[in-house]
Short mmCIF file of C-alpha atoms and ligand atoms in Angstrom, two decimals:
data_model
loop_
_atom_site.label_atom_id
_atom_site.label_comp_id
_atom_site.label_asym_id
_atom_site.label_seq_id
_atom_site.Cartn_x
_atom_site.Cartn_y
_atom_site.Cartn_z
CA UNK X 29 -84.50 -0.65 -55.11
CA UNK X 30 -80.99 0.37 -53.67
CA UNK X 31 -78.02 2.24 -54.04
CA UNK X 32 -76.91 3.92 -56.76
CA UNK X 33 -75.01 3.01 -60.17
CA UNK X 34 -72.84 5.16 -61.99
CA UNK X 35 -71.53 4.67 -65.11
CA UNK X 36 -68.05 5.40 -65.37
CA UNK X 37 -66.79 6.54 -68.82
CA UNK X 38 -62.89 7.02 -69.89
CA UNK X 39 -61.01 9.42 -72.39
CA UNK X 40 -58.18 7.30 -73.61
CA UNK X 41 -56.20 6.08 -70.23
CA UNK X 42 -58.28 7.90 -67.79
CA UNK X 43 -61.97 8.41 -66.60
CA UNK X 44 -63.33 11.83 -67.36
CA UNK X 45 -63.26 14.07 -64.43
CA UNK X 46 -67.37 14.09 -64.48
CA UNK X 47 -66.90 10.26 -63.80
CA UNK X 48 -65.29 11.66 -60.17
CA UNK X 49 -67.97 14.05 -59.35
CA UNK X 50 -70.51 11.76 -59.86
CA UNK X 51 -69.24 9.06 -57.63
CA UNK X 52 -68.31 11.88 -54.94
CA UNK X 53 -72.46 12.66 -55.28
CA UNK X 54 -73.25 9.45 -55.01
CA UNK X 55 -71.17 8.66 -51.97
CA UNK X 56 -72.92 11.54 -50.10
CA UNK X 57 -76.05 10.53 -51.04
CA UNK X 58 -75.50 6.89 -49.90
CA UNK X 59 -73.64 8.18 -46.82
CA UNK X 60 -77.18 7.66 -44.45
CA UNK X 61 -78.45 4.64 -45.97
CA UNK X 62 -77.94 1.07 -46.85
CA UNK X 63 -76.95 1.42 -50.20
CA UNK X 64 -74.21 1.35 -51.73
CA UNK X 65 -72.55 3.07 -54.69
CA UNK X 66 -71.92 0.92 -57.55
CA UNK X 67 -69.43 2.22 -60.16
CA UNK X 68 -70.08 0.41 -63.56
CA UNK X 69 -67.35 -0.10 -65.96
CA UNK X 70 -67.61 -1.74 -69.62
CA UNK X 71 -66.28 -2.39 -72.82
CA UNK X 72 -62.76 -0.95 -72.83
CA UNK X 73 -62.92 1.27 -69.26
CA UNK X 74 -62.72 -2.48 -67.93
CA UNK X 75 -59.42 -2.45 -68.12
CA UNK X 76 -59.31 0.97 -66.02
CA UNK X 77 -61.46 -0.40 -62.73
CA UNK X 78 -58.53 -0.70 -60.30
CA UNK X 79 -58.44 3.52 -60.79
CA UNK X 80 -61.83 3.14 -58.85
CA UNK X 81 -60.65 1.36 -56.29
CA UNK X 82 -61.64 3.21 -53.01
CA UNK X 83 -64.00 5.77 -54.79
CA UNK X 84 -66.60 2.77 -54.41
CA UNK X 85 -68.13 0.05 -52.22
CA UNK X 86 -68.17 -2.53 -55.69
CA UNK X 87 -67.15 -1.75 -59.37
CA UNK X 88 -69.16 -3.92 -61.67
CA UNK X 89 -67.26 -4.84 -64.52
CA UNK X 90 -69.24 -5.65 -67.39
CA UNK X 91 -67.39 -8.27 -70.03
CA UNK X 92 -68.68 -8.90 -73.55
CA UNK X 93 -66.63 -8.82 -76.84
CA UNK X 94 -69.34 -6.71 -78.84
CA UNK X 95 -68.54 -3.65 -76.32
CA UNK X 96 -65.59 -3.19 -77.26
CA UNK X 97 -65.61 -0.75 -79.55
CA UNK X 98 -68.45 1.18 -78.15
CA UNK X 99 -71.65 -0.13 -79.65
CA UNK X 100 -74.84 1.57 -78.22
CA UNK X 101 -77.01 -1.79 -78.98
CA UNK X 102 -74.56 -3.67 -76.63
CA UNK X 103 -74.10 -1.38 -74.28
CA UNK X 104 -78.00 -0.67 -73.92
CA UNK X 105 -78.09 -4.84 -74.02
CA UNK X 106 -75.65 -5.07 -71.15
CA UNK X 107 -76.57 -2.10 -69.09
CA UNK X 108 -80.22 -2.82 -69.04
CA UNK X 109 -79.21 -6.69 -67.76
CA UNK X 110 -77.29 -5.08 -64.98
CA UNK X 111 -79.54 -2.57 -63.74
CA UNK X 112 -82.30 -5.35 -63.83
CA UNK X 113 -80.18 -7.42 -61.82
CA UNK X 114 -79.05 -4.59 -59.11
CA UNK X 115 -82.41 -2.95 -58.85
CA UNK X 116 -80.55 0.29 -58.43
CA UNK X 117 -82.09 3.52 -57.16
CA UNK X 118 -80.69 5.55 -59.39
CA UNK X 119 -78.10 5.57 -62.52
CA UNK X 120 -76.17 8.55 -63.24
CA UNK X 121 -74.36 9.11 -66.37
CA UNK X 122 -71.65 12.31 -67.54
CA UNK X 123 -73.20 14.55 -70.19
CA UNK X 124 -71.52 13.35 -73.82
CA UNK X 125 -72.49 11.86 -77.00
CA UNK X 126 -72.67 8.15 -75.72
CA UNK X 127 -74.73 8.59 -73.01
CA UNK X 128 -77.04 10.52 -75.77
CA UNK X 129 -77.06 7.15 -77.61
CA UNK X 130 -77.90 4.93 -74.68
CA UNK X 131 -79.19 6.62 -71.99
CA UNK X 132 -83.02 7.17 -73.83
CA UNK X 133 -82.84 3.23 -75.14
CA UNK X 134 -81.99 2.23 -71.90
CA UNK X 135 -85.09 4.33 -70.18
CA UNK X 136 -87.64 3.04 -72.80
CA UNK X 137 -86.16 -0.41 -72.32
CA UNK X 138 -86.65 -0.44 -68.66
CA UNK X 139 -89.54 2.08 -68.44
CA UNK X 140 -87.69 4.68 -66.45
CA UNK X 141 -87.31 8.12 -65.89
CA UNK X 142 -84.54 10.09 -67.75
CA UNK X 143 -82.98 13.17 -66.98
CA UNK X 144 -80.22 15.09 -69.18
CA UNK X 145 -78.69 18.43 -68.74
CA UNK X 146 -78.97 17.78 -64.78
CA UNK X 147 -77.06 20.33 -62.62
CA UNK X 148 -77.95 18.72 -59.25
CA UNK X 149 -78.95 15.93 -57.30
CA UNK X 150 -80.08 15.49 -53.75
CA UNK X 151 -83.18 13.14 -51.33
CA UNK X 152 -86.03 15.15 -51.24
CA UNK X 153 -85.68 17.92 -48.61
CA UNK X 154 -82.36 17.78 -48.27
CA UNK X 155 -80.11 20.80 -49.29
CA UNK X 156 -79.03 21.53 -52.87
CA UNK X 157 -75.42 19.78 -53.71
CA UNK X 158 -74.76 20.53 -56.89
CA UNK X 159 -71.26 23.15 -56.99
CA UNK X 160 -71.01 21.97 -53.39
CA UNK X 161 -68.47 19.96 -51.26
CA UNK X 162 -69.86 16.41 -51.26
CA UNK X 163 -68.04 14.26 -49.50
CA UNK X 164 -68.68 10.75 -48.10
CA UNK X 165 -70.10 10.77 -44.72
CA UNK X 166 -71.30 14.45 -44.87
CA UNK X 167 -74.98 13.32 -44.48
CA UNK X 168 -75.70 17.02 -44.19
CA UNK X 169 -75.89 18.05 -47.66
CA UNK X 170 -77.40 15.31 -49.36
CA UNK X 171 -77.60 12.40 -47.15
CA UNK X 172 -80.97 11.14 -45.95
CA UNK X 173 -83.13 8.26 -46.67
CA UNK X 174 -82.25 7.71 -50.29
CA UNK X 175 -84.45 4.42 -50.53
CA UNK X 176 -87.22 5.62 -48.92
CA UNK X 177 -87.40 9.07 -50.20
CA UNK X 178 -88.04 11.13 -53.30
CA UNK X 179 -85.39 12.47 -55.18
CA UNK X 180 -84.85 15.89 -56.43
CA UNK X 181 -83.04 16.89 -59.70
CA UNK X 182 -82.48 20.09 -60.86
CA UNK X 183 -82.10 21.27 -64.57
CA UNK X 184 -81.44 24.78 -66.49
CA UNK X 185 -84.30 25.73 -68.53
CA UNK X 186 -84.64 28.63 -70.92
CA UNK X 187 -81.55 29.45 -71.48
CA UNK X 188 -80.68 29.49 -67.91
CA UNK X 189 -82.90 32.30 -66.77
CA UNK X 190 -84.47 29.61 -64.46
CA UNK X 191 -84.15 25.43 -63.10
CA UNK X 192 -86.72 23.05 -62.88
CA UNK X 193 -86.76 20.77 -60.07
CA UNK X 194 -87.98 16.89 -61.06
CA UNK X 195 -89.23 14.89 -58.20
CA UNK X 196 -88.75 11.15 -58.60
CA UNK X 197 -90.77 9.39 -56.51
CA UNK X 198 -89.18 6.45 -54.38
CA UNK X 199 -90.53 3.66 -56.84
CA UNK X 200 -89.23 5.56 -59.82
CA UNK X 201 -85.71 4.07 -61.38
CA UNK X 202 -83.99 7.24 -62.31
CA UNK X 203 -81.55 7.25 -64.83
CA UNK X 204 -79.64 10.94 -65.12
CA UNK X 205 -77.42 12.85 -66.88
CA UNK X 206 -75.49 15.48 -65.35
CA UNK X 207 -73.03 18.25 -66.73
CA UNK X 208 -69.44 18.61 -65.82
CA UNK X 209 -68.28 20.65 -62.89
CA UNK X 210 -71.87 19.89 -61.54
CA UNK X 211 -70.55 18.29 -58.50
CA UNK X 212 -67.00 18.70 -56.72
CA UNK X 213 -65.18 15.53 -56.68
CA UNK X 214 -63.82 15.81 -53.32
CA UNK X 215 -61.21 13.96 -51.62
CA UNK X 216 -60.81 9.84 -51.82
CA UNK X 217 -62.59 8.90 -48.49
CA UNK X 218 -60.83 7.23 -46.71
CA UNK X 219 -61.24 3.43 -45.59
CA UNK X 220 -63.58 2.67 -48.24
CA UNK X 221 -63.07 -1.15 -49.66
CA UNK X 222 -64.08 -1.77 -52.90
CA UNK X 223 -65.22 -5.24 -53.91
CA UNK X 224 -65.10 -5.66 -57.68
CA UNK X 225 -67.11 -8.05 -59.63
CA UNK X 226 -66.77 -8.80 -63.09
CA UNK X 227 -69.70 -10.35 -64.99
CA UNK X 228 -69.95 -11.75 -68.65
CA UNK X 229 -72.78 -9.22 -70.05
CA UNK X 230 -75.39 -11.13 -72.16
CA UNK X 231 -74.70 -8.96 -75.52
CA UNK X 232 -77.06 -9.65 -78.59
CA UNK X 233 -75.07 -8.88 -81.90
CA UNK X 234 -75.22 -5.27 -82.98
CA UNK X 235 -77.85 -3.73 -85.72
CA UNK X 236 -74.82 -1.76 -86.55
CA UNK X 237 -71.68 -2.58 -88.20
CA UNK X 238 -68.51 -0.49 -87.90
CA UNK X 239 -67.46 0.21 -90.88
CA UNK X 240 -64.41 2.53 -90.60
CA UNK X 241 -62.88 4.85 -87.62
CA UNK X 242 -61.48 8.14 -88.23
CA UNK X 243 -59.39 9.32 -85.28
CA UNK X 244 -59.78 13.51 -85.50
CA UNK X 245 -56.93 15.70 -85.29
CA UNK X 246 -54.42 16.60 -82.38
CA UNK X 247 -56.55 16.93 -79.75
CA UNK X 248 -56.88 19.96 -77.99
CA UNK X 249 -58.51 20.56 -74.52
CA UNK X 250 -61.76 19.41 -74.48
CA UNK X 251 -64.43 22.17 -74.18
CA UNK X 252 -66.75 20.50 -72.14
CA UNK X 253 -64.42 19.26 -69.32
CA UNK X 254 -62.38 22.28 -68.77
CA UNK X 255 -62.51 24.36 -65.37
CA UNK X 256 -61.86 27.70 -67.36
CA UNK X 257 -63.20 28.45 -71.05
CA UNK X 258 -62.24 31.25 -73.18
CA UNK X 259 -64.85 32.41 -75.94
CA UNK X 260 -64.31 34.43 -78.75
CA UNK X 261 -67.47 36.40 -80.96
CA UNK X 262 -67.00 38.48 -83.57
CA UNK X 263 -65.85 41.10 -81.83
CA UNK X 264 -62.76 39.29 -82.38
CA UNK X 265 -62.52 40.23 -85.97
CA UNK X 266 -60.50 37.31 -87.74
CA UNK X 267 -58.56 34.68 -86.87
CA UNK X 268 -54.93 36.37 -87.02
CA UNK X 269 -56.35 37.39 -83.50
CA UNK X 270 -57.26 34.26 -82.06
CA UNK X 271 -54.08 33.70 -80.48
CA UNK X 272 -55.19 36.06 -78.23
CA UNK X 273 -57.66 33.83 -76.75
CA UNK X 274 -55.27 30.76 -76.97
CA UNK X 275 -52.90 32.68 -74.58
CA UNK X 276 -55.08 33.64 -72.06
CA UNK X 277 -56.67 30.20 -72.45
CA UNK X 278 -52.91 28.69 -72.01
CA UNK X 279 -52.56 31.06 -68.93
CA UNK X 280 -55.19 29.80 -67.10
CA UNK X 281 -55.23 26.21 -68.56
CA UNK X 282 -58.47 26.24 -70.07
CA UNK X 283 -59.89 25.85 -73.62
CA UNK X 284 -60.77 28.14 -76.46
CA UNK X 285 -64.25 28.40 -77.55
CA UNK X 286 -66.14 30.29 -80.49
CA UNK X 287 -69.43 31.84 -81.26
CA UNK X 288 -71.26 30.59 -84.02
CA UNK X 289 -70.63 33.57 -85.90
CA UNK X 290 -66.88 32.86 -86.31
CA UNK X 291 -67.77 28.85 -87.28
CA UNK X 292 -70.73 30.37 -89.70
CA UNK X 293 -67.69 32.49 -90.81
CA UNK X 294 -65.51 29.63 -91.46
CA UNK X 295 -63.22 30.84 -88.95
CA UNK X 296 -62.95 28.06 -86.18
CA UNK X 297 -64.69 24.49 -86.25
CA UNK X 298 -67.95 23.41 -85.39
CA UNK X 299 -66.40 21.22 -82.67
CA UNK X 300 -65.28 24.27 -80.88
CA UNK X 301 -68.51 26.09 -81.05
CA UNK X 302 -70.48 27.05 -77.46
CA UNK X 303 -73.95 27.12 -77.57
CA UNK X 304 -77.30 25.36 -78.42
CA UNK X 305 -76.34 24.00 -81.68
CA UNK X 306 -72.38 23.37 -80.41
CA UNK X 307 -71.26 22.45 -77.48
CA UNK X 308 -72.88 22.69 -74.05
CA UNK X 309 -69.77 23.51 -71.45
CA UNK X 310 -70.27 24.18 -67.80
CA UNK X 311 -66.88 25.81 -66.39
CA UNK X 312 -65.50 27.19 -63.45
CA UNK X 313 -64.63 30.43 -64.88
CA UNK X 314 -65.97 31.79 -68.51
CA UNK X 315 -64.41 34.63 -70.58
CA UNK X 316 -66.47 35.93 -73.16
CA UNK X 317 -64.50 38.06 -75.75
CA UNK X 318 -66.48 39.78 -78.36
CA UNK X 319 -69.41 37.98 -77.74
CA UNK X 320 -73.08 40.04 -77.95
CA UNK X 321 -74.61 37.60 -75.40
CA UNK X 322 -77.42 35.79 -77.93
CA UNK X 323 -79.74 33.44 -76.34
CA UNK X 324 -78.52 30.79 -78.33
CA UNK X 325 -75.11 31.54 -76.95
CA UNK X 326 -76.51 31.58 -73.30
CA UNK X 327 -77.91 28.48 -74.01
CA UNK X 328 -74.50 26.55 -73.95
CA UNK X 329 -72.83 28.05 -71.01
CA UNK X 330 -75.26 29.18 -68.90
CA UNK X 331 -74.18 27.02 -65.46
CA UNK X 332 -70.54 28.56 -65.70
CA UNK X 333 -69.59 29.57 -62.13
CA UNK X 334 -68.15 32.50 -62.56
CA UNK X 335 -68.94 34.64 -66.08
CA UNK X 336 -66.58 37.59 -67.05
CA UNK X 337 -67.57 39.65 -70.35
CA UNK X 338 -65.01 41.93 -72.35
CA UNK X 339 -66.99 43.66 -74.73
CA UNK X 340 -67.13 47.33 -76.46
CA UNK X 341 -70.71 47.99 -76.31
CA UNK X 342 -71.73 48.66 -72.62
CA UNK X 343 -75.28 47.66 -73.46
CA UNK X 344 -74.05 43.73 -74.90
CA UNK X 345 -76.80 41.53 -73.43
CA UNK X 346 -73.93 39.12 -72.11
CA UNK X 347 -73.42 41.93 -69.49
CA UNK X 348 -76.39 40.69 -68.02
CA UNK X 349 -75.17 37.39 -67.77
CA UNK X 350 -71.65 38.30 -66.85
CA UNK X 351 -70.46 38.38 -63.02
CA UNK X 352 -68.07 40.16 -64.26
CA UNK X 353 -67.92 43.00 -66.70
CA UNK X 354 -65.06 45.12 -68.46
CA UNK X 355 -66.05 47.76 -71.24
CA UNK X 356 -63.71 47.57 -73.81
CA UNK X 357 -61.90 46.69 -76.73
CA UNK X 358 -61.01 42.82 -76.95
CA UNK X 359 -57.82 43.28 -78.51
CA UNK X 360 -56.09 45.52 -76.04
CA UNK X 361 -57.73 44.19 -73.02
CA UNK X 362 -56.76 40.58 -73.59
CA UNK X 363 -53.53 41.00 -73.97
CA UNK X 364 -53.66 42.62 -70.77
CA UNK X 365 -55.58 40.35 -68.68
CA UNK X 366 -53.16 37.82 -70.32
CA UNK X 367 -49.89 39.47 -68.73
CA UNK X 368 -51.61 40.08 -65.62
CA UNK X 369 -52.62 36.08 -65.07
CA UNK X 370 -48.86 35.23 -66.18
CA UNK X 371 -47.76 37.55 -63.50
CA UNK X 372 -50.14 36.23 -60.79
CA UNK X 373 -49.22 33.06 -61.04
CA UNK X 374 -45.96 32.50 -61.86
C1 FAD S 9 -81.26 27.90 -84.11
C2 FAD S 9 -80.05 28.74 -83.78
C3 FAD S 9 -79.01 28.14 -83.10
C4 FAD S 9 -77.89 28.92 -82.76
N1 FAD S 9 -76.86 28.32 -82.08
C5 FAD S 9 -75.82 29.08 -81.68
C6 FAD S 9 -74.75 28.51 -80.93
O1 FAD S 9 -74.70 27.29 -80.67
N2 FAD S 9 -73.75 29.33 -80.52
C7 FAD S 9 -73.73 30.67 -80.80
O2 FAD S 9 -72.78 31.35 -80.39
N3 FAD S 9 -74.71 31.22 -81.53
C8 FAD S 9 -75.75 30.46 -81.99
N4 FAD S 9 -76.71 31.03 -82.76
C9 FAD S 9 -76.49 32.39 -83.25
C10 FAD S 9 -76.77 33.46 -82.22
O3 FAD S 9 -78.13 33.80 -82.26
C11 FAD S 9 -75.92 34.74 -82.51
O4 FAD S 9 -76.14 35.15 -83.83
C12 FAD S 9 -74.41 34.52 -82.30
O5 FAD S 9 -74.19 33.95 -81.04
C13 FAD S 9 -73.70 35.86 -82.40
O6 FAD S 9 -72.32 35.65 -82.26
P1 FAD S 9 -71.40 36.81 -81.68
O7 FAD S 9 -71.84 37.17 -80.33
O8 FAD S 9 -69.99 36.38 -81.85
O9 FAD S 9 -71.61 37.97 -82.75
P2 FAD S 9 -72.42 39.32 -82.64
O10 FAD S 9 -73.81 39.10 -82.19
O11 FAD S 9 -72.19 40.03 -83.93
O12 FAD S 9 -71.68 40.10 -81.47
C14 FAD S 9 -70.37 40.61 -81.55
C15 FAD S 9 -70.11 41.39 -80.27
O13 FAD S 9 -68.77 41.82 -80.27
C16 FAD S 9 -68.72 43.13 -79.74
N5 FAD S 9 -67.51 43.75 -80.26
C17 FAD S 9 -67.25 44.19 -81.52
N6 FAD S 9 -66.00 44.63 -81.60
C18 FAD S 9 -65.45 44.53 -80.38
C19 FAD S 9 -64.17 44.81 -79.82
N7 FAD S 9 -63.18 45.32 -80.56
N8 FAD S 9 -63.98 44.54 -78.52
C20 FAD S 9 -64.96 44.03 -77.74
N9 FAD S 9 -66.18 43.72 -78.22
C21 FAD S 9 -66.41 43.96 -79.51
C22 FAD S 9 -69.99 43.79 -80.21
O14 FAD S 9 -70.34 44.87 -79.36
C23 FAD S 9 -70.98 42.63 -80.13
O15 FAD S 9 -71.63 42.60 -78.86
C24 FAD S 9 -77.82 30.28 -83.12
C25 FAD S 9 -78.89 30.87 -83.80
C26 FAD S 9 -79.99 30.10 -84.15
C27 FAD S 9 -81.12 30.76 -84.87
#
């Protein structure tokens, strides 16, 4: 077993920024070894490999007609082929819905380990990476001997009031899921060649037949990817004050989020709820507005960097969360805090 593999997944034209973090991680981790880092493309993100040219020392490029659209029995088909064939050390995937479908299929298929919700990766003994600089070549964050050793990965458990650290032994094929903004992406390094091969995946038909696709609305920033988040609760009141959030959002170029009591409400979609039954996001910077702090709530935000809480009561559990703290009422501090980000950095 050697090097690493990670699987390299695209929104539309581009690769979602997790897809960068995860190949900066893996280039620090190979830094002190043999092995290499192996970026895996397939399906439709084929046509997107020369974007990881340099970021890599090969990009596999897996070909098959029934991957195209995104079929999990394919994809398991022609990932599990691969990973046979490359006897990686590891494969790390980006938190999201497909790697939910294939990830588990692919770990009973090939009797491995697998990991979701991971926050950070790193040979055994080695300091943690995650939310650090990785960079290729900086052996002394994560580098060692990633072949030979154990490896460490960290995950949030109850509701972020602690992490549990899995040890994989060397003989162990990990497969791993990590969360956005777990990992900084770094710079390009520089000089790396990337060799790219592209193989004809053996793909057995599907179980499961595509019926129709529905393409949602306008798309707005997507929750889980964005650097800055801004939540609203109830505190908010109703929607004619959700604008509110949307400007400070705008401000900062982040995304809007809700509480479940505003989508219980009727208020905001499901799609835009934070928390254990919505959305898991893992930002930079998180504003909760009118938010009581629940520990279902905690649940889906608890690795933000950086959590500021605008709420009336001064005893709102989210306080105890929050890095950052301002007693008061929602809709005259946002407004506020809106003008004053406008002013800073314009
Ligand atoms: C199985 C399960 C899953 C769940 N999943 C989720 C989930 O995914 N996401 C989620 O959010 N919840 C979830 N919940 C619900 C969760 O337990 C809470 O009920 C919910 O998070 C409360 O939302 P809230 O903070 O907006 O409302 P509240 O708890 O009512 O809090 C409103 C807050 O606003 C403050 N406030 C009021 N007016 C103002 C003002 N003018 N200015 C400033 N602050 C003000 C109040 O002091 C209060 O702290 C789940 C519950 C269960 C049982």
């Amino acid at each position: 077993m050697s090097g690493l593999y990670v699987i390299c997944e695209a929104r539309g034209e581009e690769f979602r920024p997790a897809t960068y973090e995860l190949l900066a991680v893996a280039r620090a981790i190979t830094a002190a070894t043999d092995g290499e880092v192996t970026a895996v493309v397939a399906g439709p993100e084929v046509a997107l490999k020369s974007k990881l040219e340099g970021l890599a020392h090969r990009v596999l490029a897996l070909t098959a007609p029934e991957l195209t659209p995104f079929s999990a029995d394919s994809w398991v088909d022609a990932l599990a082929t691969a990973i046979e064939a490359g006897s990686p050390r590891a494969v790390l995937f980006g938190e999201g819905g497909r790697t939910r479908e294939v990830m588990p299929r692919l770990a009973a298929r090939l009797g491995a380990w697998a990991l979701s919700n991971c926050v950070d990766l790193r040979v055994s003994g080695a300091a943690a990476a995650g939310a650090g600089s990785v960079e290729a070549g900086d052996s002394g964050a994560t580098g060692g001997a990633a072949d030979g050793a154990a490896l460490e990965v960290s995950r949030p458990v109850y509701g972020g009031k602690a992490y549990v650290t899995n040890l994989v032994p060397a003989d162990g094929l990990l497969l791993a899921a990590f969360r956005p903004h777990s990992f900084d992406a770094g710079m390009a390094p520089a000089g790396l060649t990337t060799a790219v091969e592209e193989v004809a995946a053996p793909v057995a038909a599907s179980r499961v037949e595509l019926v129709e696709r529905r393409e949602g609305g306008p798309r707005k920033a997507d929750l889980t990817e964005a650097a800055v988040v801004v939540t609203g609760g109830r505190g908010m009141k109703g929607p004619e004050n959700f604008g509110l959030l949307e400007d400070l959002a705008a401000a900062l170029e982040g995304a809007v989020g809700y509480s479940r009591a505003l989508v219980d409400a009727g208020l905001a979609e499901h799609a835009f709820q934070v928390g254990k039954s919505g959305k898991t996001v893992s930002p930079t910077l998180y504003i909760a507005c009118g938010v009581s702090g629940a520990i279902h709530h905690i649940m889906g935000m608890d690795t933000a960097k950086v959590v500021v809480a605008i709420n009336i009561d001064p005893t709102a559990p989210i306080f105890e969360y929050a890095d950052y703290g301002v007693v008061g009422d929602v809709l005259q501090v946002l407004p506020a805090l809106t003008e004053q980000v406008r002013a800073a950095t314009s």
